[in-house]
Coordinates of N, CA, C and O in Angstrom, one line a residue:
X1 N -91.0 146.5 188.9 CA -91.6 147.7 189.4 C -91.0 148.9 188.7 O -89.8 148.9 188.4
X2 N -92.0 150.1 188.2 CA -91.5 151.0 187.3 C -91.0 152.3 188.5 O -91.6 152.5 189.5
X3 N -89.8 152.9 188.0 CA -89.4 154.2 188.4 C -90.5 155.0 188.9 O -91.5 154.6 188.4
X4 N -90.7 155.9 189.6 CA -91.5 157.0 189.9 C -91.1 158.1 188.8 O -90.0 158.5 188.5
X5 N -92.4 158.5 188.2 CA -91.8 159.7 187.4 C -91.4 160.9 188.4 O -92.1 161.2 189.4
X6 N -90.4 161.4 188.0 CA -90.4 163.0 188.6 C -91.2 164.0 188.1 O -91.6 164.3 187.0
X7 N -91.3 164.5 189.0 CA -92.3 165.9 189.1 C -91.4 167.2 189.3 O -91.9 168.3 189.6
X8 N -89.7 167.0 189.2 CA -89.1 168.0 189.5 C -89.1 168.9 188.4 O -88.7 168.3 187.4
X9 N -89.4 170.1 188.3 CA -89.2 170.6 187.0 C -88.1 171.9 187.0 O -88.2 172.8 186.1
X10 N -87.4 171.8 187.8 CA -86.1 172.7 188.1 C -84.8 171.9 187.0 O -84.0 172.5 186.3
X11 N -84.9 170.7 187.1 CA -84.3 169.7 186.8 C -84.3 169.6 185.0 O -85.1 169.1 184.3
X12 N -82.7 170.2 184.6 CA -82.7 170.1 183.1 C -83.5 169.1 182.6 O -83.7 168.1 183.3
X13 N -83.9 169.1 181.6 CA -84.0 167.6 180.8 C -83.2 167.6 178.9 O -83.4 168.6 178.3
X14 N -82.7 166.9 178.6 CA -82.9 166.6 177.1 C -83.9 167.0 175.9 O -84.9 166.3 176.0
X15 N -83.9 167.7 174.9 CA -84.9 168.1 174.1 C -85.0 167.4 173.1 O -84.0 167.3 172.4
X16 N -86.2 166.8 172.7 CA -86.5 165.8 171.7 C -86.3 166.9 170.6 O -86.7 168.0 170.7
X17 N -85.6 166.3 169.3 CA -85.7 167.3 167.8 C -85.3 166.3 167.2 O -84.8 165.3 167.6
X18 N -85.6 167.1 165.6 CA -85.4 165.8 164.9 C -84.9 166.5 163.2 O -85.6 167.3 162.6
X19 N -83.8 166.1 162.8 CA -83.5 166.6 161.7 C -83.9 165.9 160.5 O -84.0 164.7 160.9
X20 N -84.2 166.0 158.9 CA -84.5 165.9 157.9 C -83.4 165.9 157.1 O -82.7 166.9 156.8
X21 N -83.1 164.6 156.6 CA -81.7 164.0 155.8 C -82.2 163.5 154.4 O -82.5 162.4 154.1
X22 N -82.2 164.9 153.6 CA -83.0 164.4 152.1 C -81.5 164.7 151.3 O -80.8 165.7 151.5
X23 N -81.4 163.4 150.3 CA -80.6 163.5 149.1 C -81.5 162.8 148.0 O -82.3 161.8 147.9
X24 N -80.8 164.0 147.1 CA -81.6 163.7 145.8 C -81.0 163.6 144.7 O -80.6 164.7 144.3
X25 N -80.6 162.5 143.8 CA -79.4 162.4 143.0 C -78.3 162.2 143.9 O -78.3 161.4 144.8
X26 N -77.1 163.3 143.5 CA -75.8 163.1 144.2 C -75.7 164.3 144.9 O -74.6 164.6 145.4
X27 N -76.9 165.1 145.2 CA -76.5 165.8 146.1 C -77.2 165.8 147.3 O -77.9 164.7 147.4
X28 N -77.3 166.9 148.7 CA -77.7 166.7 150.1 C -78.1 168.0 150.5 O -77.2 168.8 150.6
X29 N -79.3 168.3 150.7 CA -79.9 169.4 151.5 C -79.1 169.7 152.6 O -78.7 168.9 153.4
X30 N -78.6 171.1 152.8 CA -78.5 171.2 153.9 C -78.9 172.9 154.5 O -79.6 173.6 153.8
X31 N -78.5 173.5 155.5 CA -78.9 174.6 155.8 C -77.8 175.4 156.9 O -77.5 174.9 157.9
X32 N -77.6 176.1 156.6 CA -76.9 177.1 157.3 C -77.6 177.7 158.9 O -78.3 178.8 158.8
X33 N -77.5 177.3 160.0 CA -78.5 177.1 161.1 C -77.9 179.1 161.8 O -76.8 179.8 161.9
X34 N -78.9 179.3 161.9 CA -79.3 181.1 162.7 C -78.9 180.8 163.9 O -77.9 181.4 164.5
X35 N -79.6 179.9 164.5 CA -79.5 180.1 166.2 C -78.6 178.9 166.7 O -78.2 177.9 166.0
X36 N -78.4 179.1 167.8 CA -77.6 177.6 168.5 C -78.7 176.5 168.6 O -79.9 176.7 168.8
X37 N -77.9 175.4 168.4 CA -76.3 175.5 168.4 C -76.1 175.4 167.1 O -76.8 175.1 166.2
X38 N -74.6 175.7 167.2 CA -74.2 175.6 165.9 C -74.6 176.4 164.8 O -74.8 176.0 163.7
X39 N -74.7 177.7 165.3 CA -74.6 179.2 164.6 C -73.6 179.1 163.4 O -72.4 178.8 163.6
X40 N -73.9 179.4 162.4 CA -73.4 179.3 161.2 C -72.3 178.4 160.4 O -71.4 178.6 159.7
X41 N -72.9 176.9 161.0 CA -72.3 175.6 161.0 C -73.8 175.1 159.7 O -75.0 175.4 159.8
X42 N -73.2 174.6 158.8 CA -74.0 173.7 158.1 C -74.6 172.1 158.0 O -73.8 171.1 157.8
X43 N -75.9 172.0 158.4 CA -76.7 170.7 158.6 C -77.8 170.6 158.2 O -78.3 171.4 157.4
X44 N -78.4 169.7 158.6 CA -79.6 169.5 158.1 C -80.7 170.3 158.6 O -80.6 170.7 159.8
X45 N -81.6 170.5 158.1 CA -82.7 171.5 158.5 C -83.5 170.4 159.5 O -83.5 169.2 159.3
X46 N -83.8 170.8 160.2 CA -84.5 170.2 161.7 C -84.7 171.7 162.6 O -84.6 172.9 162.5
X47 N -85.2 170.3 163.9 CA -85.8 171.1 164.8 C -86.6 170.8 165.9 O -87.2 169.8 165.6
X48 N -86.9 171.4 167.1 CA -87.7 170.7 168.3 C -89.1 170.1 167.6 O -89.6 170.7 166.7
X49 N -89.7 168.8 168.4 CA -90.5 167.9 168.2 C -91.8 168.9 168.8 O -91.4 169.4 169.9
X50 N -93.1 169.3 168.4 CA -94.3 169.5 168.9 C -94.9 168.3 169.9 O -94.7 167.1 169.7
X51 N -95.4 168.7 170.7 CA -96.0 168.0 171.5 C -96.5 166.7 170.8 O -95.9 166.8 169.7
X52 N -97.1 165.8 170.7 CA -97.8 164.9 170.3 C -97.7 164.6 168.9 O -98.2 163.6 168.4
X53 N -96.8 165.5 168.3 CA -95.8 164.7 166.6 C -95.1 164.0 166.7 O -94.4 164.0 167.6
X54 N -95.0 163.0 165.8 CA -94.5 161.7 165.4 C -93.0 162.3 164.7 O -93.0 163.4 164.1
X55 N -92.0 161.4 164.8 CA -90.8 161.5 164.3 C -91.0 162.6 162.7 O -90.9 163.8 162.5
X56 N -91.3 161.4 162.0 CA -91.7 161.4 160.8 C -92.6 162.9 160.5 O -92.3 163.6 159.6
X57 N -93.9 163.3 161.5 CA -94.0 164.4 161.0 C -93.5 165.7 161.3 O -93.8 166.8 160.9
X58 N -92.5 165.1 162.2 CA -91.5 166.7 162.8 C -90.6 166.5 161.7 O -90.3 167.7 161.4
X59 N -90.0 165.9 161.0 CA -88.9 166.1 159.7 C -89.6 166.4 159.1 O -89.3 167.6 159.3
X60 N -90.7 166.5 158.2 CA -91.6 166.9 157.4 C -91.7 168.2 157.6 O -91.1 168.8 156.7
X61 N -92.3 168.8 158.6 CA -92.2 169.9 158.9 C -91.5 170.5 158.9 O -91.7 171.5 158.1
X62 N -90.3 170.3 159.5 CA -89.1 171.2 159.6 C -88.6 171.5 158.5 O -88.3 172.6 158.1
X63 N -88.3 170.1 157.8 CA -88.0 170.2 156.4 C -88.5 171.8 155.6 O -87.9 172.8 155.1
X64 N -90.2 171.4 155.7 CA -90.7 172.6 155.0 C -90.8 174.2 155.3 O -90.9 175.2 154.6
X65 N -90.8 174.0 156.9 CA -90.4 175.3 157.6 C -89.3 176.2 157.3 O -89.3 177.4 157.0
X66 N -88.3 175.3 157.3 CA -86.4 176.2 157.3 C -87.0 176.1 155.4 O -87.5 177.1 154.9
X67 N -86.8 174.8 154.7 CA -86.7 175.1 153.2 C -87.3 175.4 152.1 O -86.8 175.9 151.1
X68 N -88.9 175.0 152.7 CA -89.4 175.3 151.5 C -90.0 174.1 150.6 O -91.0 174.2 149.8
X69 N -89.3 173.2 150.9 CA -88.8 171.8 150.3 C -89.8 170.6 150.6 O -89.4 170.0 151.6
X70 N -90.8 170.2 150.1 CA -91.6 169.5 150.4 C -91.1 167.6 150.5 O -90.5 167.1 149.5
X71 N -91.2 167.1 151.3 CA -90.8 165.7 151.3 C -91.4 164.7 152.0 O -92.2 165.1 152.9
X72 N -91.1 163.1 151.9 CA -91.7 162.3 152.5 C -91.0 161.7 153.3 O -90.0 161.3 152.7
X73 N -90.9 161.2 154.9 CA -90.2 160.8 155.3 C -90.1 159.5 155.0 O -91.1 159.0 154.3
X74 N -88.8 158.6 155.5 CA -89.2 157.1 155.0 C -88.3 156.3 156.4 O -88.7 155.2 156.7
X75 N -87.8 156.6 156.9 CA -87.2 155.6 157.6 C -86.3 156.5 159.0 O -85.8 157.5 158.6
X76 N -86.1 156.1 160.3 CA -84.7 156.6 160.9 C -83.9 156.2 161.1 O -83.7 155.1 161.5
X77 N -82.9 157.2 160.9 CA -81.2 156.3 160.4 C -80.4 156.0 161.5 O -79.7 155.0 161.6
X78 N -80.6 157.4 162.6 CA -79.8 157.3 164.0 C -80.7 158.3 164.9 O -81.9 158.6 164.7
X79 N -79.7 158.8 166.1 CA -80.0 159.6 167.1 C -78.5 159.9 167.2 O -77.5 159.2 167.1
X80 N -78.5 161.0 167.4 CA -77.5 162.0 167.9 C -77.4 162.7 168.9 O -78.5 163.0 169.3
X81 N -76.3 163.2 170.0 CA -76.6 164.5 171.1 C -76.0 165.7 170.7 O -74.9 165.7 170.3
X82 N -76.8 166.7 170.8 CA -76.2 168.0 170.3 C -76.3 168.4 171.8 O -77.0 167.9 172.6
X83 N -75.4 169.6 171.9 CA -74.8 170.0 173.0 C -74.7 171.5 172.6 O -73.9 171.7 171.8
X84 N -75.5 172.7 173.1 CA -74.9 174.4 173.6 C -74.6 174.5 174.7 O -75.1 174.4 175.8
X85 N -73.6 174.9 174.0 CA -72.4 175.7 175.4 C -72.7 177.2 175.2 O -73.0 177.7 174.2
X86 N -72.4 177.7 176.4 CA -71.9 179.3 176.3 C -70.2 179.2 176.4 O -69.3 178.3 176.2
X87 N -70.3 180.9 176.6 CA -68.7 180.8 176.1 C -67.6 180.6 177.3 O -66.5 181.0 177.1
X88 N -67.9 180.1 178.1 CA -67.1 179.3 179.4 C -67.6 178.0 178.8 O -68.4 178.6 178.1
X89 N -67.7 177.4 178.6 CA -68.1 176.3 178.3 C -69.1 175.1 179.0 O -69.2 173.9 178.8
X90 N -70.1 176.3 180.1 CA -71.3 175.7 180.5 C -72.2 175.2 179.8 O -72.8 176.0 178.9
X91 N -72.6 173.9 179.9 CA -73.9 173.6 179.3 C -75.2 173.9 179.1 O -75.9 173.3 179.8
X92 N -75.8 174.6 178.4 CA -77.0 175.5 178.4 C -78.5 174.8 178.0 O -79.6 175.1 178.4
X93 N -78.0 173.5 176.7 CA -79.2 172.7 176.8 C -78.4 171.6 175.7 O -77.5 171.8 174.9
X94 N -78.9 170.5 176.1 CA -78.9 169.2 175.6 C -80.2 169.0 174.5 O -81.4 169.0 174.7
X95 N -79.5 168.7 173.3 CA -80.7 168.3 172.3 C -80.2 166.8 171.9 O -79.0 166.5 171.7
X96 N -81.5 165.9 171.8 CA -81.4 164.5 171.2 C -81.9 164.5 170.1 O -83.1 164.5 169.9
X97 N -80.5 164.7 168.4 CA -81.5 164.8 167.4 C -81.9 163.2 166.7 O -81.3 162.1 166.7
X98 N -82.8 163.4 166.3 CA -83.3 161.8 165.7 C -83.6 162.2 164.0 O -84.5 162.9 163.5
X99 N -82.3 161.5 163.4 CA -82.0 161.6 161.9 C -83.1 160.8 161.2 O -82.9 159.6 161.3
X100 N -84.6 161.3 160.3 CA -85.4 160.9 159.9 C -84.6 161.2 157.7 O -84.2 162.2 157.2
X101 N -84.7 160.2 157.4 CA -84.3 160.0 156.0 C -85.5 160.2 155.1 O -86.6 159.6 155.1
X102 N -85.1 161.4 154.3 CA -86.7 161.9 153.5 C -86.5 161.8 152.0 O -85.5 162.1 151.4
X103 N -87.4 161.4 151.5 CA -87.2 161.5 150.1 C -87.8 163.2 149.6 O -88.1 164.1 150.3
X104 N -87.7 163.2 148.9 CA -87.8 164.7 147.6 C -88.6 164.5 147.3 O -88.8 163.4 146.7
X105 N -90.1 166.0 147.3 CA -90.8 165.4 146.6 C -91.4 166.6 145.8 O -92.0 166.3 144.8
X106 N -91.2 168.0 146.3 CA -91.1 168.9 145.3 C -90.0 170.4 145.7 O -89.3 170.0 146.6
X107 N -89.9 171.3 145.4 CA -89.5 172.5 146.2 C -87.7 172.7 146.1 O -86.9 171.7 146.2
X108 N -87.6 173.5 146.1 CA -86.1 174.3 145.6 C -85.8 174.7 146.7 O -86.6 175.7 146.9
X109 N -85.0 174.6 147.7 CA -84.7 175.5 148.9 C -84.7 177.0 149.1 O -84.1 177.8 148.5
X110 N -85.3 177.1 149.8 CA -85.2 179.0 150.4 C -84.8 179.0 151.4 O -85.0 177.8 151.7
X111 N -84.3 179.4 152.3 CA -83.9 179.6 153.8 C -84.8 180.4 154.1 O -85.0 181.4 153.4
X112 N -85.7 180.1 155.2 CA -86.8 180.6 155.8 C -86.9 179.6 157.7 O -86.5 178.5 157.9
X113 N -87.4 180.6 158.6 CA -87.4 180.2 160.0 C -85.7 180.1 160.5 O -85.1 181.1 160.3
X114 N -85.0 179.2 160.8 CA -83.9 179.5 161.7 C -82.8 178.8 160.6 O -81.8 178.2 161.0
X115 N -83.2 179.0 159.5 CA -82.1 178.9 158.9 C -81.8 180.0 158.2 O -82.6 180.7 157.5
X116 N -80.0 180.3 158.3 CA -79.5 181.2 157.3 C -79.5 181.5 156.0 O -79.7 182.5 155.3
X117 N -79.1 180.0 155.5 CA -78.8 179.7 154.5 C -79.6 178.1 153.7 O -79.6 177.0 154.3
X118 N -80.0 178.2 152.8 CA -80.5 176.9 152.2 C -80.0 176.4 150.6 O -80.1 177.2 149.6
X119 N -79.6 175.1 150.5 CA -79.1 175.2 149.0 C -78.5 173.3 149.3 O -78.1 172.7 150.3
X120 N -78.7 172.8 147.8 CA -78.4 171.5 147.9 C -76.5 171.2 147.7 O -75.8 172.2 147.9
X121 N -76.2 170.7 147.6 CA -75.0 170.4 147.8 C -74.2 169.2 147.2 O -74.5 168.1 147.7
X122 N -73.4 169.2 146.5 CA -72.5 168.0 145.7 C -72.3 167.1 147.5 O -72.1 167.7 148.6
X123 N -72.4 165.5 147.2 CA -72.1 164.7 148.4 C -70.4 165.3 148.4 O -70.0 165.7 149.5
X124 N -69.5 165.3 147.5 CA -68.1 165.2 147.8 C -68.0 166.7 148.6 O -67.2 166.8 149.6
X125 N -68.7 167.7 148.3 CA -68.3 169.1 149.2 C -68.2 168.5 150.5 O -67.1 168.9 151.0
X126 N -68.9 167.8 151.3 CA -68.9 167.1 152.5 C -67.7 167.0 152.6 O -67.3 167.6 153.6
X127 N -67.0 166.4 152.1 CA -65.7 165.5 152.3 C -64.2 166.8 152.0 O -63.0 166.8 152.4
X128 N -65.1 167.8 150.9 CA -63.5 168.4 150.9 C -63.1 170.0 151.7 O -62.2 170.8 151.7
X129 N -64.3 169.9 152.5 CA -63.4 170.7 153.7 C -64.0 172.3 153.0 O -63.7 173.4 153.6
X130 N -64.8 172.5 151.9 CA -65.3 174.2 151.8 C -66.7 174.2 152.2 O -67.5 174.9 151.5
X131 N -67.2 173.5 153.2 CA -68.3 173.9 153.9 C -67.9 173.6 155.6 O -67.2 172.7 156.1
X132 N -68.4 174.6 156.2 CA -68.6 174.5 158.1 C -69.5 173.5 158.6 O -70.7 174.0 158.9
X133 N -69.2 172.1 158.8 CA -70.5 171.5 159.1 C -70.6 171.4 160.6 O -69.6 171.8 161.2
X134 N -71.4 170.9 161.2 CA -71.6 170.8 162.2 C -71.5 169.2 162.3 O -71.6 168.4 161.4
X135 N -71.3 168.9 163.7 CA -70.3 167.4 164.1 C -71.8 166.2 163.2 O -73.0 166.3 162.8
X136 N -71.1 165.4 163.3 CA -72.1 163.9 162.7 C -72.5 164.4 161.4 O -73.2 163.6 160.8
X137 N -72.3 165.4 160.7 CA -73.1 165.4 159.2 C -72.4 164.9 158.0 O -73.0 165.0 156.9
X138 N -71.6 164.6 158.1 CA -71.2 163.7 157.4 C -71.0 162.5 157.5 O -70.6 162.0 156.4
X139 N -71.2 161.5 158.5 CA -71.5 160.3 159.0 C -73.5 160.1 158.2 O -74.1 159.4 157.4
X140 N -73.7 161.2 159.0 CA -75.3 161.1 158.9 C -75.6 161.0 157.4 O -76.2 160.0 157.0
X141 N -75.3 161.8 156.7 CA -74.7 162.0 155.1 C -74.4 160.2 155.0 O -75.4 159.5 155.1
X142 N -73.2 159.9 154.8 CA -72.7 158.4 154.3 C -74.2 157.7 155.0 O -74.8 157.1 154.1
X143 N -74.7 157.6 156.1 CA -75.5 156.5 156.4 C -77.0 156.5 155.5 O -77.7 155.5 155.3
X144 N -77.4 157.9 155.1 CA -78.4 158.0 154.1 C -78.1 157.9 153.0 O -79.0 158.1 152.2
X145 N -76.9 157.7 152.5 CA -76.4 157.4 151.1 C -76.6 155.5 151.1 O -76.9 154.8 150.1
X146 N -76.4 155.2 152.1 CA -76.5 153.7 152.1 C -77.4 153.3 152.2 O -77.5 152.2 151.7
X147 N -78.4 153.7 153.0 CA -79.7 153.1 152.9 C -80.5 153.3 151.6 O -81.4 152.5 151.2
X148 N -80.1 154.6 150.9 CA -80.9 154.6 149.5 C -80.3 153.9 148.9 O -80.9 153.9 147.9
X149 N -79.1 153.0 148.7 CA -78.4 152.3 147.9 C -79.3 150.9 147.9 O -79.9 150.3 147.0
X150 N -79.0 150.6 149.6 CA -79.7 149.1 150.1 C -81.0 149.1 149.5 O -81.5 148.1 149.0
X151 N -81.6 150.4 149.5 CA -83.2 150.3 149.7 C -83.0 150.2 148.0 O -84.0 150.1 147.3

């Protein structure tokens, strides 16, 4: 027997989004994010799901929204919880990002929509501590390095 859906709409929920994990060569898209969370933390260009879009075409999008950057999605790698807080440390909203792995298919980054900053990135800068990332992007990073290996 299935749950009753709720009809409560007082009642937080979780926000579907979905970020765009494009490496091309040895380096990794990423973007400097405007708004929360994770105000001037560096990740991937993403963002909330449209109504009735498919994974795959919300990375697409967003991709092209924040960069500029035209691409194809190909596969998803994970799911993440992103979490804003205010400055007591109340929870303000819950995001579920779902890491879509894009290939490259034309376009040079611009930062445009809620990103600050846009620009590709050597894989090792990840690792040596002169960028502000935001939590999982470098996990997320290594797991799309491996599937383009596998694949």
């Amino acid at each position: 027997m299935q749950a009753p859906v709720s009809t409560d709409s007082s009642k937080p929920i979780p926000i579907a989004a979905v970020i765009a994990v494009l490496i091309r060569g040895d380096e990794i898209l990423l973007v400097s994010r405007k708004n929360p969370p994770d105000v001037g933390l560096w990740g991937f260009p993403g963002g909330k799901m449209e109504f009735g879009e498919s994974l795959e075409q919300a990375a697409v999008r967003e991709l092209f929204e924040e960069t500029g950057v035209r691409g194809v999605a190909q596969q998803v790698l994970t799911a993440l919880n992103a979490y804003d807080r205010d400055a007591q440390g109340e929870l303000r909203q819950h995001f579920i990002l779902v890491a879509v792995q894009c290939a490259w298919q034309s376009g040079e980054p611009v930062a445009a929509d809620d990103a600050e900053e846009a620009g590709w990135f050597r894989l090792q800068t990840l690792t040596d501590g002169t960028l502000a990332l935001s939590q999982d992007v470098l996990e997320v990073a290594q797991m799309a390095l491996q599937a383009q290996i596998i694949n």
